[in-house]
Short mmCIF file of C-alpha atoms in Angstrom, two decimals:
data_model
loop_
_atom_site.label_atom_id
_atom_site.label_comp_id
_atom_site.label_asym_id
_atom_site.label_seq_id
_atom_site.Cartn_x
_atom_site.Cartn_y
_atom_site.Cartn_z
CA MET A 1 17.59 26.69 24.81
CA MET A 2 15.04 25.83 22.08
CA LYS A 3 16.53 28.27 19.63
CA GLU A 4 19.84 26.88 20.13
CA LYS A 5 18.84 23.66 19.30
CA ILE A 6 16.91 24.83 16.23
CA LEU A 7 19.96 26.64 15.10
CA PHE A 8 22.21 23.72 15.48
CA ARG A 9 19.65 21.39 13.89
CA ARG A 10 19.65 23.68 10.70
CA LYS A 11 23.56 23.68 10.63
CA GLN A 12 23.68 19.91 10.72
CA LEU A 13 21.07 19.59 7.97
CA ALA A 14 22.98 21.97 5.72
CA ILE A 15 26.18 19.77 6.27
CA PHE A 16 24.32 16.51 5.23
CA GLU A 17 22.54 18.29 2.14
CA GLU A 18 26.14 19.21 1.04
CA ARG A 19 27.64 15.59 1.37
CA LYS A 20 24.75 13.57 0.15
CA HIS A 21 26.51 12.75 -2.95
CA GLU A 22 30.00 12.53 -1.76
CA TRP A 23 32.24 9.36 -2.14
CA GLU A 24 33.51 9.94 1.49
CA LYS A 25 29.92 9.60 2.89
CA GLU A 26 29.22 6.36 1.10
CA LEU A 27 32.52 4.78 2.26
CA GLU A 28 31.70 5.88 6.01
CA GLU A 29 28.35 4.34 5.67
CA LEU A 30 29.79 1.16 4.40
CA LEU A 31 32.25 0.92 7.18
CA LEU A 32 29.52 1.71 9.60
CA TYR A 33 27.04 -1.16 8.03
CA ARG A 34 30.07 -3.62 8.83
CA LYS A 35 30.23 -2.38 12.50
CA LEU A 36 26.54 -2.90 12.89
CA PHE A 37 26.27 -6.36 11.21
CA ASN A 38 29.24 -7.62 13.37
CA SER A 39 27.45 -6.26 16.58
CA SER A 40 25.97 -8.62 19.11
CA GLU A 41 22.81 -6.47 19.04
CA TRP A 42 22.38 -7.03 15.36
CA ILE A 43 23.41 -10.70 15.36
CA ASN A 44 20.95 -11.49 18.28
CA ALA A 45 18.04 -9.61 16.98
CA ASP A 46 15.14 -11.28 15.04
CA MET A 47 13.12 -7.99 14.61
CA VAL A 48 14.88 -4.91 13.81
CA GLY A 49 13.23 -1.37 13.83
CA MET A 50 14.37 1.49 11.68
CA THR A 51 13.15 4.42 9.47
CA LEU A 52 12.82 4.38 5.85
CA SER A 53 15.69 7.01 5.42
CA LEU A 54 15.71 10.74 4.28
CA PRO A 55 18.38 11.94 2.27
CA SER A 56 19.91 13.57 5.20
CA GLU A 57 20.11 10.24 7.17
CA ILE A 58 22.31 7.31 6.83
CA ASP A 59 20.65 5.17 3.98
CA THR A 60 18.68 2.47 5.61
CA LYS A 61 17.96 0.44 2.39
CA PRO A 62 21.17 -1.75 2.73
CA ILE A 63 20.49 -2.35 6.25
CA ILE A 64 16.85 -3.55 5.32
CA LEU A 65 18.11 -5.80 2.56
CA GLN A 66 20.82 -7.35 4.90
CA ALA A 67 18.13 -7.99 7.50
CA TRP A 68 15.90 -9.82 4.95
CA LEU A 69 18.85 -11.68 3.67
CA GLU A 70 19.53 -13.07 7.23
CA SER A 71 15.80 -13.68 7.70
CA LYS A 72 15.33 -10.99 10.18
CA GLN A 73 12.06 -9.18 10.23
CA VAL A 74 11.84 -5.32 9.63
CA CYS A 75 9.63 -3.02 11.06
CA VAL A 76 9.29 0.78 10.45
CA PRO A 77 7.58 3.86 12.06
CA LEU A 78 4.17 5.09 11.29
CA THR A 79 3.37 8.52 12.93
CA LEU A 80 0.25 9.09 14.82
CA PRO A 81 -1.48 12.08 16.19
CA GLN A 82 -0.09 13.77 19.47
CA ARG A 83 3.47 13.18 18.37
CA LYS A 84 3.26 9.32 18.78
CA MET A 85 4.35 6.54 16.65
CA ASN A 86 4.00 2.82 16.40
CA PHE A 87 5.79 0.19 14.29
CA LYS A 88 4.59 -1.67 11.29
CA LEU A 89 5.86 -4.93 9.60
CA LEU A 90 7.95 -4.08 6.39
CA THR A 91 7.94 -6.63 3.75
CA LYS A 92 8.72 -6.65 0.24
CA THR A 93 5.07 -6.08 -0.63
CA THR A 94 4.19 -3.54 2.02
CA ARG A 95 2.89 -0.30 0.45
CA VAL A 96 4.70 3.10 1.66
CA ALA A 97 3.61 6.61 0.97
CA LYS A 98 5.25 9.99 2.10
CA ASN A 99 3.48 11.42 5.16
CA LYS A 100 2.95 15.23 5.79
CA PHE A 101 6.62 15.57 6.72
CA GLY A 102 7.93 13.98 3.63
CA ILE A 103 8.95 10.68 5.39
CA LEU A 104 8.04 7.37 3.86
CA GLU A 105 5.87 5.24 6.14
CA PRO A 106 3.82 1.97 5.82
CA GLU A 107 0.37 1.96 5.06
CA LYS A 108 -1.83 2.13 8.16
CA THR A 109 -3.28 -1.33 7.38
CA SER A 110 0.04 -2.86 7.68
CA THR A 111 0.62 -5.31 10.64
CA GLU A 112 1.40 -3.48 13.80
CA ILE A 113 4.28 -4.79 15.88
CA ASP A 114 4.19 -4.58 19.63
CA LYS A 115 7.13 -2.81 21.18
CA LYS A 116 8.18 -5.69 23.11
CA GLN A 117 8.78 -7.74 19.90
CA ILE A 118 11.31 -5.25 18.55
CA ASP A 119 14.95 -6.68 19.60
CA LEU A 120 16.81 -3.71 18.13
CA ILE A 121 15.85 -0.21 16.88
CA ILE A 122 18.15 1.83 14.75
CA VAL A 123 17.42 5.22 15.93
CA PRO A 124 18.03 8.08 13.30
CA GLY A 125 19.46 11.62 14.24
CA LEU A 126 21.35 14.66 13.38
CA ALA A 127 23.90 14.35 16.03
CA PHE A 128 25.13 12.07 18.72
CA SER A 129 27.50 12.11 21.64
CA SER A 130 29.84 9.50 23.01
CA ARG A 131 27.30 9.20 25.97
CA GLY A 132 24.42 8.39 23.79
CA GLU A 133 22.81 11.79 23.64
CA ARG A 134 20.94 12.27 20.51
CA LEU A 135 19.79 15.42 18.43
CA GLY A 136 16.66 14.35 16.43
CA PHE A 137 14.69 16.19 13.83
CA GLY A 138 12.50 18.11 16.51
CA GLY A 139 9.21 16.29 16.76
CA GLY A 140 10.04 14.14 19.82
CA TYR A 141 8.60 10.96 18.27
CA PHE A 142 11.46 8.66 19.03
CA ASP A 143 12.01 10.01 22.43
CA ARG A 144 8.37 9.36 23.42
CA PHE A 145 8.57 5.86 21.98
CA LEU A 146 11.86 4.88 23.55
CA ALA A 147 10.83 6.40 27.04
CA ASP A 148 9.61 2.87 28.04
CA TYR A 149 11.37 0.77 25.42
CA GLU A 150 13.35 -1.97 26.98
CA GLY A 151 15.02 -3.53 23.82
CA LYS A 152 18.54 -2.56 22.40
CA THR A 153 19.04 0.77 20.56
CA ILE A 154 22.03 1.55 18.14
CA SER A 155 22.72 4.73 16.04
CA LEU A 156 25.15 5.13 13.17
CA ALA A 157 27.12 8.21 13.29
CA GLU A 158 29.71 9.14 10.49
CA LYS A 159 32.06 11.91 11.34
CA PRO A 160 30.14 15.03 10.91
CA ARG A 161 27.23 13.46 12.97
CA TYR A 162 29.43 12.43 15.94
CA PHE A 163 30.46 14.57 18.94
CA GLU A 164 32.62 13.54 21.87
CA LYS A 165 30.27 15.80 23.97
CA SER A 166 26.90 17.22 23.22
CA VAL A 167 27.09 20.69 21.86
CA TRP A 168 23.51 21.21 21.79
CA PRO A 169 21.20 21.61 24.65
CA ILE A 170 19.79 18.35 26.38
CA GLU A 171 16.40 18.10 27.63
CA GLU A 172 14.92 15.86 30.42
CA THR A 173 12.69 14.16 27.91
CA ASP A 174 15.67 13.17 25.68
CA VAL A 175 16.32 9.41 25.72
CA LEU A 176 19.94 8.20 25.47
CA ILE A 177 20.69 5.80 22.79
CA LYS A 178 22.53 2.64 24.28
CA LYS A 179 25.39 2.31 21.80
CA ILE A 180 26.64 4.74 19.29
CA LEU A 181 28.56 3.10 16.45
CA THR A 182 31.10 5.61 14.62
CA LEU A 183 34.34 5.57 12.81
#
């Protein structure tokens, strides 16, 4: 089961590597941003959590900028030992650096945000199903964090990232995303 997941993850990464400079990808992202910004989850959120995106992910910079334009607060994850993470407040002056996985994170001294303060988390992934099943990057960080998170979760899935049914193995520890926005 793990091998199947690893192989599917590699296939998805290859697809996104090929598409990273395509106009179609950028157009799909713009349409997904519009859906996100019109959703009740976004409109009602004061504190929004999301990653500082990798090239294989939907670009979160426009989402962060829109949040700030709307006077929302933004928080981003910081990885911790034992495959855990917490969220830190992201401001225009927050210093970020790449961690050992090549992911941009805020400095450890940034203000920590309690899980209960986060109204909405925009969860990244390589694939999503209509049921909310998610294929992440293999570390389990988000599944651990979301296991007892009570707020709203949304994922944005352009065409290559969206599947009507999961075509990858689902594990007991996988946490469903509450809402998948797709085209």
